[in-house]
Structures are given as structure tokens and as C-alpha cells.
Amino acid sequence: MAVWVAAFWLATPTHAQADRLILRDLRLLNNITVIGFDEEGVKVTDNNLVPWHEIELGTVSPDKQADFDRLRKELGDPLFRIHQRLKVGDYAGASEPAEAIFDRYKDRDSKVAYMVCQAAMWGRLAEGEREAALEPYFCCLRIMKKSARTSEVTQLPGSRTLDYDKQTGLTSDMLPIFFDHEKAAAALTKAGTAATSIGSAAPDGVLVYMAALSIAAEDFAQAETWQSRIRSGNPTLKQWPALLNAQLRIQSGDLIGARADLEPLIYSFETWNQPVAWYLLGTSGSRSSEFLRIENGVLDLLHIPALYGSEYPELAAAALSETYSALNRIQQPTQAKEIRRQLLLFYGGTTHAQQIRAATQSKSNP
């Protein structure tokens, strides 16, 4: 097809309009004037904007041709790949081209920028990089907040749309709890910059995410700064200070205090908060050194795969991983083996399953 396109291009009469575009669907835009181009695309006659991902080849004025070709290559190819991957729901496949140009679009407020940021978010989630996914998520929130026509800006290839609550800023794609200290620490600065870029219009859910990420990174002072700004009276959001305090207690080793805070409230948490509440309650017991507390913690953790496994597979996998570790510590190998089997069978694509496999391989290959 590329040979045919090139031949067609060269065969175009030399007396035709100097500015011409051949699109990837082989349509020819002839008799046009290219007014200018940037990261958003090519602006032609009548101020119509042709996105880079639609352009296969182009001829513009000689003084602009080199810049045109450079942007077409640098942006057109990855944008086209993002468009195609999103269209078929291959979010892991969208990750590489999205990452290649994310830094060029993350500070822009446009439809193209939204597509790149959303692809980066979903791509990072698909690859188990939950902590790093916060940065592009906040960029998406900023773009939506600043857009006068949100529905137009957020129209993406494919059927998936961002599942988020406009009032709270919380998304079911990513619960506000993070499991990897090193990844959280690495993601903290960029996520904070993106959160701040939303401005005063940022919903309090952004503060919740940043506080949770800071706790996972063990930057407790920064966690307190973010958490202290939560003021929302929304029923879901106003319960998060208690959940964040429990996370902080667990992370700092105060397991008894965390359980004492959560246990009286566990059935009163809002539906959206229940999965994290059960996970924290379970972890406060499973990491204990007392047998009875560990058993109670395991029972609490097993609520999660049973009730929320299909909706929140990463959290379910984390709960099973915690259970597996706890059962091994109290020398219940048969039960631990069954938990491991369920983790690998039902949540084999999660980060926690990969960690279990890696640990097993390292033991078998000393």
C-alpha cells in the first residue's frame, strides 16, 4: 500500500495546488492551503484541523516541509498506533506509543492530548503500574475541567470511556490504595505536579489519591499535607480521612490502632469505600504476630475476592497475596497452597501474581 501511495503521490500533476495531503484511508486533500501545524495537527483552508494520525503523506511549502515531515513522523505514527489500539481495546498495546509522546502532550488541553493521556493511564494500569497511572489520570481530569465541550474532547476510539465520578474525582479504574513502596516514591513528584496543575477546581478525590500515594511512599508529612485539605461533605469522600489514617497506621506498624479505628465502622462505610476498608481491616490483622488476630485478618481479607474480585482484580489479588503470606507465617502450608492456586488461577495477570511466580522461581533456582 505504501508503494501505491507513493506512486500516486508522484503521479499527481505538477501544476496542482502546492499543498496536498494524502490520508491513511487514501483520500487526497488537494487544492488546499496549509496554514500551520503543531502537536494538535495540520490546520488547512477554512481553519479545518486534520489530526496527525490521519495523515500518511503531505507536501507543503518548501520552507516548512522539513518540520512537517518531522512532526508527521514523531507524532503521526504513535498517534495512529494509539488510535488503533484504543479502537480494539488493546490498552497494553497502547502503552508504548502513548509513553513515547506523553511528555509532549501532558501539559496541553486538547482532544488529542486527552487521547494520549488516557491511553497512558490505561496502558500503565494494564501493565501493573498503578502508582504511575495517577499522573496521566490527573492530566485527564485537568483537560476535562478546562474544556468547554467535555463530551467532544473525551470522545475516544473504541467503546471504553473513563469511569469516574465528576463530583468526587474518584475513578473505579483505580482505588486510592497502593502496594509498592518504590513505585509510589518514584511516582510521587510527577503525580503531585499533575495534581497541582488541575488548580483550585480539583475535586477532593485528587487529595485522597495523593495522600494514599504519599503513605505508600512513606512520605508521611506530605500525606498529612494532602489529607488536611480534604473538606468535602460528600458521603464517600468524608470517610476517607479515617481510611487514610488506617493506611498510615498500618504502614507505620500500628496494626492494633488501625484495627481499633476500622472495626467499629466497617459496616457503615459507603459502598465505593467498602473494598478498601475490608482490605485495610484484614491487613491490620494478617500482619500481626498473634495467631488469633492473624486468623481474623485472613477472614476479613477473603471478603474481597468473594465480593469484589471481578470489579477490583488488583485489590483481590493483593488480599490473596496477604493471606498467602499470613498462612505461611502461621505454618498452614495446605491452606497457603490453595490460596496461591486461586491467586494464580483467577488473577494471574496481576502484579501480585507475578510477584508470587517470581518468588517461587527464585526458591527453585538458588
Tab-separated table of C-alpha atoms in Angstrom:
chain	number	residue	atom	x	y	z
A	1	MET	CA	0.000	0.000	0.000
A	2	ALA	CA	2.853	2.382	0.852
A	3	VAL	CA	4.352	1.849	-2.644
A	4	TRP	CA	0.976	2.545	-4.276
A	5	VAL	CA	0.522	5.695	-2.200
A	6	ALA	CA	3.980	6.963	-3.102
A	7	ALA	CA	3.390	6.261	-6.795
A	8	PHE	CA	0.038	8.023	-6.682
A	9	TRP	CA	1.648	10.974	-4.946
A	10	LEU	CA	4.400	11.329	-7.504
A	11	ALA	CA	1.944	10.951	-10.350
A	12	THR	CA	-0.064	13.982	-9.250
A	13	PRO	CA	0.260	16.726	-11.884
A	14	THR	CA	2.875	19.324	-11.053
A	15	HIS	CA	0.509	22.181	-11.803
A	16	ALA	CA	-1.808	21.157	-8.928
A	17	GLN	CA	-2.095	23.034	-5.666
A	18	ALA	CA	1.264	23.068	-3.866
A	19	ASP	CA	-0.168	21.990	-0.512
A	20	ARG	CA	-1.589	18.477	-0.561
A	21	LEU	CA	-2.286	15.757	1.965
A	22	ILE	CA	-2.801	12.046	1.452
A	23	LEU	CA	-4.679	10.497	4.341
A	24	ARG	CA	-4.207	6.984	5.666
A	25	ASP	CA	-7.559	5.966	4.193
A	26	LEU	CA	-6.092	7.041	0.793
A	27	ARG	CA	-8.251	10.122	0.430
A	28	LEU	CA	-6.479	13.012	-1.254
A	29	LEU	CA	-6.900	16.537	0.078
A	30	ASN	CA	-5.968	18.644	-2.916
A	31	ASN	CA	-6.329	22.349	-3.632
A	32	ILE	CA	-5.774	23.275	-0.009
A	33	THR	CA	-3.531	25.686	1.812
A	34	VAL	CA	-1.712	24.521	4.914
A	35	ILE	CA	-1.988	27.448	7.298
A	36	GLY	CA	0.140	25.888	10.022
A	37	PHE	CA	0.749	22.800	12.123
A	38	ASP	CA	1.694	21.854	15.662
A	39	GLU	CA	1.146	18.956	18.077
A	40	GLU	CA	-2.612	19.074	17.507
A	41	GLY	CA	-2.474	18.520	13.751
A	42	VAL	CA	-2.420	20.376	10.450
A	43	LYS	CA	-4.621	23.423	10.004
A	44	VAL	CA	-5.758	23.811	6.422
A	45	THR	CA	-8.046	26.087	4.413
A	46	ASP	CA	-11.155	27.279	6.301
A	47	ASN	CA	-9.351	26.518	9.592
A	48	ASN	CA	-10.161	22.816	9.404
A	49	LEU	CA	-7.796	20.725	11.530
A	50	VAL	CA	-6.540	17.409	10.180
A	51	PRO	CA	-5.159	15.200	13.002
A	52	TRP	CA	-1.688	13.768	12.545
A	53	HIS	CA	-2.897	10.201	12.939
A	54	GLU	CA	-4.964	10.571	9.745
A	55	ILE	CA	-2.081	11.816	7.568
A	56	GLU	CA	0.029	9.413	5.504
A	57	LEU	CA	1.982	11.921	3.385
A	58	GLY	CA	1.978	15.628	2.731
A	59	THR	CA	3.535	18.349	0.619
A	60	VAL	CA	3.687	21.881	1.966
A	61	SER	CA	5.748	24.944	1.145
A	62	PRO	CA	9.479	24.132	0.895
A	63	ASP	CA	10.415	26.205	3.937
A	64	LYS	CA	8.000	24.184	6.097
A	65	GLN	CA	8.456	20.738	4.568
A	66	ALA	CA	11.223	19.532	6.888
A	67	ASP	CA	9.298	20.495	10.034
A	68	PHE	CA	6.130	18.967	8.598
A	69	ASP	CA	7.860	15.660	7.868
A	70	ARG	CA	9.491	15.605	11.296
A	71	LEU	CA	6.207	16.098	13.165
A	72	ARG	CA	4.395	13.661	10.899
A	73	LYS	CA	6.945	11.017	11.828
A	74	GLU	CA	7.357	11.898	15.507
A	75	LEU	CA	3.643	12.298	16.216
A	76	GLY	CA	1.668	10.771	13.361
A	77	ASP	CA	2.950	7.228	13.760
A	78	PRO	CA	2.475	6.897	17.548
A	79	LEU	CA	-0.879	8.714	17.438
A	80	PHE	CA	-2.067	6.333	14.728
A	81	ARG	CA	-0.964	3.336	16.800
A	82	ILE	CA	-2.705	4.727	19.901
A	83	HIS	CA	-5.869	5.282	17.881
A	84	GLN	CA	-5.814	1.715	16.565
A	85	ARG	CA	-5.038	0.105	19.941
A	86	LEU	CA	-7.796	2.030	21.736
A	87	LYS	CA	-10.227	1.145	18.981
A	88	VAL	CA	-9.779	-2.588	19.612
A	89	GLY	CA	-9.373	-2.321	23.394
A	90	ASP	CA	-5.680	-3.269	23.497
A	91	TYR	CA	-4.581	-0.985	26.327
A	92	ALA	CA	-1.283	-2.729	26.976
A	93	GLY	CA	-0.542	-2.284	23.277
A	94	ALA	CA	-1.382	1.418	23.517
A	95	SER	CA	1.161	1.911	26.275
A	96	GLU	CA	4.378	2.065	24.231
A	97	PRO	CA	3.244	4.671	21.662
A	98	ALA	CA	1.497	6.686	24.382
A	99	GLU	CA	4.625	6.775	26.529
A	100	ALA	CA	6.685	7.870	23.524
A	101	ILE	CA	4.763	11.150	23.249
A	102	PHE	CA	3.153	11.576	26.677
A	103	ASP	CA	5.576	14.294	27.796
A	104	ARG	CA	4.725	16.340	24.695
A	105	TYR	CA	1.009	16.283	25.420
A	106	LYS	CA	0.602	16.083	29.185
A	107	ASP	CA	0.526	19.870	29.621
A	108	ARG	CA	-1.768	20.526	26.662
A	109	ASP	CA	-5.553	20.861	26.904
A	110	SER	CA	-6.982	19.363	23.737
A	111	LYS	CA	-8.769	16.343	22.339
A	112	VAL	CA	-5.507	14.849	21.096
A	113	ALA	CA	-3.845	15.433	24.467
A	114	TYR	CA	-6.760	13.747	26.222
A	115	MET	CA	-6.438	10.677	23.999
A	116	VAL	CA	-2.703	10.428	24.706
A	117	CYS	CA	-3.132	10.908	28.463
A	118	GLN	CA	-5.993	8.435	28.659
A	119	ALA	CA	-4.001	5.874	26.687
A	120	ALA	CA	-1.051	6.415	29.034
A	121	MET	CA	-3.254	5.924	32.096
A	122	TRP	CA	-4.921	2.760	30.819
A	123	GLY	CA	-1.629	1.467	29.455
A	124	ARG	CA	0.109	1.873	32.797
A	125	LEU	CA	-2.779	0.197	34.597
A	126	ALA	CA	-2.693	-2.687	32.110
A	127	GLU	CA	0.994	-3.152	32.883
A	128	GLY	CA	0.500	-3.043	36.646
A	129	GLU	CA	1.938	0.452	37.075
A	130	ARG	CA	-0.917	1.771	39.233
A	131	GLU	CA	1.205	4.343	41.014
A	132	ALA	CA	2.485	5.858	37.768
A	133	ALA	CA	-1.049	5.881	36.321
A	134	LEU	CA	-2.047	8.711	38.655
A	135	GLU	CA	-0.107	11.318	36.670
A	136	PRO	CA	-1.955	10.817	33.350
A	137	TYR	CA	-5.246	10.424	35.222
A	138	PHE	CA	-4.802	13.853	36.771
A	139	CYS	CA	-3.924	15.226	33.331
A	140	CYS	CA	-7.222	13.827	32.036
A	141	LEU	CA	-9.093	15.495	34.897
A	142	ARG	CA	-7.414	18.822	34.144
A	143	ILE	CA	-8.279	18.637	30.447
A	144	MET	CA	-11.912	17.836	31.230
A	145	LYS	CA	-12.129	20.636	33.787
A	146	LYS	CA	-10.760	23.198	31.341
A	147	SER	CA	-12.726	22.083	28.300
A	148	ALA	CA	-15.875	23.954	27.323
A	149	ARG	CA	-17.080	20.866	25.417
A	150	THR	CA	-16.094	17.927	27.601
A	151	SER	CA	-18.119	15.325	25.706
A	152	GLU	CA	-16.337	16.229	22.473
A	153	VAL	CA	-12.852	16.259	23.990
A	154	THR	CA	-13.314	12.910	25.734
A	155	GLN	CA	-14.635	11.084	22.668
A	156	LEU	CA	-12.165	8.246	22.135
A	157	PRO	CA	-11.708	5.456	19.599
A	158	GLY	CA	-13.380	2.276	20.811
A	159	SER	CA	-16.169	1.765	23.305
A	160	ARG	CA	-14.400	2.422	26.607
A	161	THR	CA	-14.795	5.675	28.483
A	162	LEU	CA	-13.223	6.808	31.727
A	163	ASP	CA	-15.300	5.520	34.635
A	164	TYR	CA	-15.048	8.383	37.089
A	165	ASP	CA	-17.261	10.486	39.318
A	166	LYS	CA	-17.237	14.140	38.313
A	167	GLN	CA	-18.122	15.369	41.786
A	168	THR	CA	-15.535	13.395	43.740
A	169	GLY	CA	-12.805	12.868	41.151
A	170	LEU	CA	-12.609	9.190	42.122
A	171	THR	CA	-12.340	6.507	39.455
A	172	SER	CA	-13.230	2.838	39.739
A	173	ASP	CA	-10.328	2.163	37.388
A	174	MET	CA	-8.012	2.821	40.330
A	175	LEU	CA	-8.877	2.650	44.020
A	176	PRO	CA	-6.894	5.018	46.291
A	177	ILE	CA	-4.578	2.385	47.721
A	178	PHE	CA	-1.100	1.496	46.505
A	179	PHE	CA	1.054	-1.515	47.273
A	180	ASP	CA	4.586	-0.842	46.045
A	181	HIS	CA	6.741	1.496	48.127
A	182	GLU	CA	9.441	2.041	45.498
A	183	LYS	CA	6.970	2.681	42.684
A	184	ALA	CA	4.982	5.054	44.871
A	185	ALA	CA	8.097	7.014	45.780
A	186	ALA	CA	9.127	7.210	42.125
A	187	ALA	CA	5.681	8.416	41.029
A	188	LEU	CA	5.095	10.930	43.812
A	189	THR	CA	6.681	14.075	42.364
A	190	LYS	CA	5.157	13.809	38.888
A	191	ALA	CA	1.747	12.906	40.277
A	192	GLY	CA	1.917	15.895	42.604
A	193	THR	CA	2.776	18.237	39.745
A	194	ALA	CA	-0.117	16.909	37.673
A	195	ALA	CA	-2.483	17.198	40.646
A	196	THR	CA	-1.480	20.808	41.228
A	197	SER	CA	-1.988	21.621	37.539
A	198	ILE	CA	-5.727	20.971	37.896
A	199	GLY	CA	-5.930	24.110	40.003
A	200	SER	CA	-8.474	25.170	42.582
A	201	ALA	CA	-11.206	23.309	40.713
A	202	ALA	CA	-9.638	19.958	41.596
A	203	PRO	CA	-12.135	17.679	43.368
A	204	ASP	CA	-11.133	16.343	46.771
A	205	GLY	CA	-10.651	12.881	45.314
A	206	VAL	CA	-7.348	14.168	43.936
A	207	LEU	CA	-6.262	14.921	47.508
A	208	VAL	CA	-7.290	11.414	48.567
A	209	TYR	CA	-5.210	9.820	45.816
A	210	MET	CA	-2.182	11.952	46.614
A	211	ALA	CA	-2.426	11.239	50.339
A	212	ALA	CA	-2.694	7.496	49.666
A	213	LEU	CA	0.267	7.594	47.277
A	214	SER	CA	2.319	9.553	49.814
A	215	ILE	CA	1.537	6.989	52.519
A	216	ALA	CA	2.645	4.153	50.241
A	217	ALA	CA	5.840	6.114	49.553
A	218	GLU	CA	6.247	6.558	53.329
A	219	ASP	CA	6.310	10.320	52.944
A	220	PHE	CA	4.006	10.805	55.901
A	221	ALA	CA	4.483	14.567	56.154
A	222	GLN	CA	3.335	15.037	52.577
A	223	ALA	CA	0.446	12.649	53.190
A	224	GLU	CA	-0.717	14.817	56.074
A	225	THR	CA	-0.485	17.936	53.903
A	226	TRP	CA	-2.708	16.445	51.219
A	227	GLN	CA	-5.137	14.885	53.684
A	228	SER	CA	-5.572	18.081	55.706
A	229	ARG	CA	-7.021	19.796	52.633
A	230	ILE	CA	-9.934	17.352	52.289
A	231	ARG	CA	-13.046	19.374	53.050
A	232	SER	CA	-15.784	17.730	51.010
A	233	GLY	CA	-19.061	16.820	52.651
A	234	ASN	CA	-19.672	14.165	50.017
A	235	PRO	CA	-20.629	10.915	51.819
A	236	THR	CA	-17.920	8.920	50.054
A	237	LEU	CA	-15.134	11.464	50.403
A	238	LYS	CA	-15.730	12.400	54.021
A	239	GLN	CA	-14.953	8.816	55.089
A	240	TRP	CA	-11.519	8.876	53.509
A	241	PRO	CA	-9.664	10.617	56.348
A	242	ALA	CA	-10.484	7.576	58.515
A	243	LEU	CA	-9.329	5.192	55.790
A	244	LEU	CA	-6.158	7.183	55.191
A	245	ASN	CA	-5.408	7.219	58.913
A	246	ALA	CA	-5.774	3.444	58.947
A	247	GLN	CA	-3.399	3.164	55.986
A	248	LEU	CA	-0.926	5.375	57.802
A	249	ARG	CA	-1.137	3.303	60.985
A	250	ILE	CA	-0.600	0.055	59.082
A	251	GLN	CA	2.303	1.476	57.105
A	252	SER	CA	3.956	2.720	60.288
A	253	GLY	CA	3.358	-0.565	62.151
A	254	ASP	CA	0.453	0.414	64.418
A	255	LEU	CA	-1.703	-2.579	63.491
A	256	ILE	CA	-3.746	-2.636	66.694
A	257	GLY	CA	-4.578	1.049	66.363
A	258	ALA	CA	-5.652	0.622	62.746
A	259	ARG	CA	-7.956	-2.254	63.612
A	260	ALA	CA	-9.413	-0.387	66.579
A	261	ASP	CA	-10.259	2.523	64.270
A	262	LEU	CA	-11.800	0.440	61.494
A	263	GLU	CA	-13.616	-2.417	63.202
A	264	PRO	CA	-16.483	-0.351	64.695
A	265	LEU	CA	-17.038	1.373	61.329
A	266	ILE	CA	-16.609	-1.473	58.868
A	267	TYR	CA	-20.305	-1.906	58.022
A	268	SER	CA	-21.000	1.826	57.852
A	269	PHE	CA	-18.618	2.652	55.007
A	270	GLU	CA	-20.110	3.762	51.715
A	271	THR	CA	-20.337	1.092	49.019
A	272	TRP	CA	-17.453	2.534	46.992
A	273	ASN	CA	-15.236	2.570	50.101
A	274	GLN	CA	-16.061	-0.943	51.316
A	275	PRO	CA	-13.386	-2.871	49.344
A	276	VAL	CA	-10.516	-0.740	50.657
A	277	ALA	CA	-11.982	-0.763	54.178
A	278	TRP	CA	-12.088	-4.574	54.229
A	279	TYR	CA	-8.559	-4.776	52.838
A	280	LEU	CA	-7.184	-2.459	55.499
A	281	LEU	CA	-9.083	-4.218	58.273
A	282	GLY	CA	-7.790	-7.565	57.066
A	283	THR	CA	-4.224	-6.366	56.712
A	284	SER	CA	-4.263	-4.906	60.217
A	285	GLY	CA	-4.861	-8.453	61.450
A	286	SER	CA	-2.939	-10.579	58.960
A	287	ARG	CA	0.342	-8.764	59.628
A	288	SER	CA	0.021	-9.242	63.384
A	289	SER	CA	2.252	-11.545	65.396
A	290	GLU	CA	-0.722	-13.000	67.296
A	291	PHE	CA	-2.341	-16.142	65.930
A	292	LEU	CA	-5.960	-15.162	66.621
A	293	ARG	CA	-5.527	-11.700	65.093
A	294	ILE	CA	-3.955	-13.248	62.013
A	295	GLU	CA	-6.858	-15.664	61.577
A	296	ASN	CA	-9.388	-12.847	61.912
A	297	GLY	CA	-7.421	-10.778	59.434
A	298	VAL	CA	-7.406	-13.624	56.922
A	299	LEU	CA	-11.184	-13.960	57.185
A	300	ASP	CA	-11.568	-10.224	56.581
A	301	LEU	CA	-9.257	-10.323	53.567
A	302	LEU	CA	-11.198	-13.149	51.975
A	303	HIS	CA	-14.237	-10.880	51.757
A	304	ILE	CA	-12.526	-9.075	48.891
A	305	PRO	CA	-12.111	-11.782	46.222
A	306	ALA	CA	-15.520	-13.181	47.174
A	307	LEU	CA	-17.415	-9.889	46.898
A	308	TYR	CA	-15.275	-7.597	44.748
A	309	GLY	CA	-12.957	-9.850	42.752
A	310	SER	CA	-14.476	-9.216	39.338
A	311	GLU	CA	-14.672	-5.444	39.804
A	312	TYR	CA	-11.317	-4.885	41.518
A	313	PRO	CA	-8.964	-7.713	40.496
A	314	GLU	CA	-5.796	-5.941	41.677
A	315	LEU	CA	-7.219	-5.455	45.164
A	316	ALA	CA	-8.474	-9.051	45.241
A	317	ALA	CA	-5.017	-10.245	44.235
A	318	ALA	CA	-3.439	-8.098	46.950
A	319	ALA	CA	-5.811	-9.604	49.518
A	320	LEU	CA	-4.951	-13.156	48.443
A	321	SER	CA	-1.248	-12.328	48.490
A	322	GLU	CA	-1.549	-11.004	52.060
A	323	THR	CA	-3.498	-14.130	53.000
A	324	TYR	CA	-0.876	-16.384	51.435
A	325	SER	CA	1.910	-14.701	53.409
A	326	ALA	CA	-0.064	-14.852	56.657
A	327	LEU	CA	-0.889	-18.555	56.295
A	328	ASN	CA	2.751	-19.365	55.622
A	329	ARG	CA	3.775	-17.455	58.737
A	330	ILE	CA	1.411	-19.460	60.948
A	331	GLN	CA	2.545	-22.679	59.264
A	332	GLN	CA	-0.601	-23.649	57.408
A	333	PRO	CA	1.013	-24.780	54.129
A	334	THR	CA	-2.005	-26.644	52.753
A	335	GLN	CA	-4.269	-23.608	53.036
A	336	ALA	CA	-1.495	-21.349	51.743
A	337	LYS	CA	-1.039	-23.567	48.702
A	338	GLU	CA	-4.755	-23.338	47.900
A	339	ILE	CA	-4.719	-19.542	48.226
A	340	ARG	CA	-1.726	-19.396	45.902
A	341	ARG	CA	-3.557	-21.587	43.393
A	342	GLN	CA	-6.583	-19.282	43.434
A	343	LEU	CA	-4.413	-16.200	43.062
A	344	LEU	CA	-2.638	-17.572	40.003
A	345	LEU	CA	-5.803	-19.068	38.510
A	346	PHE	CA	-8.188	-16.143	38.845
A	347	TYR	CA	-5.805	-13.170	38.960
A	348	GLY	CA	-2.815	-14.455	37.030
A	349	GLY	CA	-2.288	-11.208	35.142
A	350	THR	CA	-1.935	-9.027	38.235
A	351	THR	CA	1.251	-7.672	39.749
A	352	HIS	CA	0.813	-9.753	42.902
A	353	ALA	CA	0.526	-12.954	40.877
A	354	GLN	CA	3.710	-12.061	39.024
A	355	GLN	CA	5.476	-11.489	42.341
A	356	ILE	CA	4.331	-14.880	43.642
A	357	ARG	CA	5.636	-16.575	40.488
A	358	ALA	CA	8.956	-14.746	40.713
A	359	ALA	CA	9.380	-15.698	44.381
A	360	THR	CA	8.642	-19.344	43.603
A	361	GLN	CA	11.126	-19.400	40.728
A	362	SER	CA	13.866	-17.820	42.838
A	363	LYS	CA	13.391	-20.507	45.508
A	364	SER	CA	13.540	-23.305	42.940
A	365	ASN	CA	16.656	-21.793	41.309
A	366	PRO	CA	19.012	-20.889	44.165
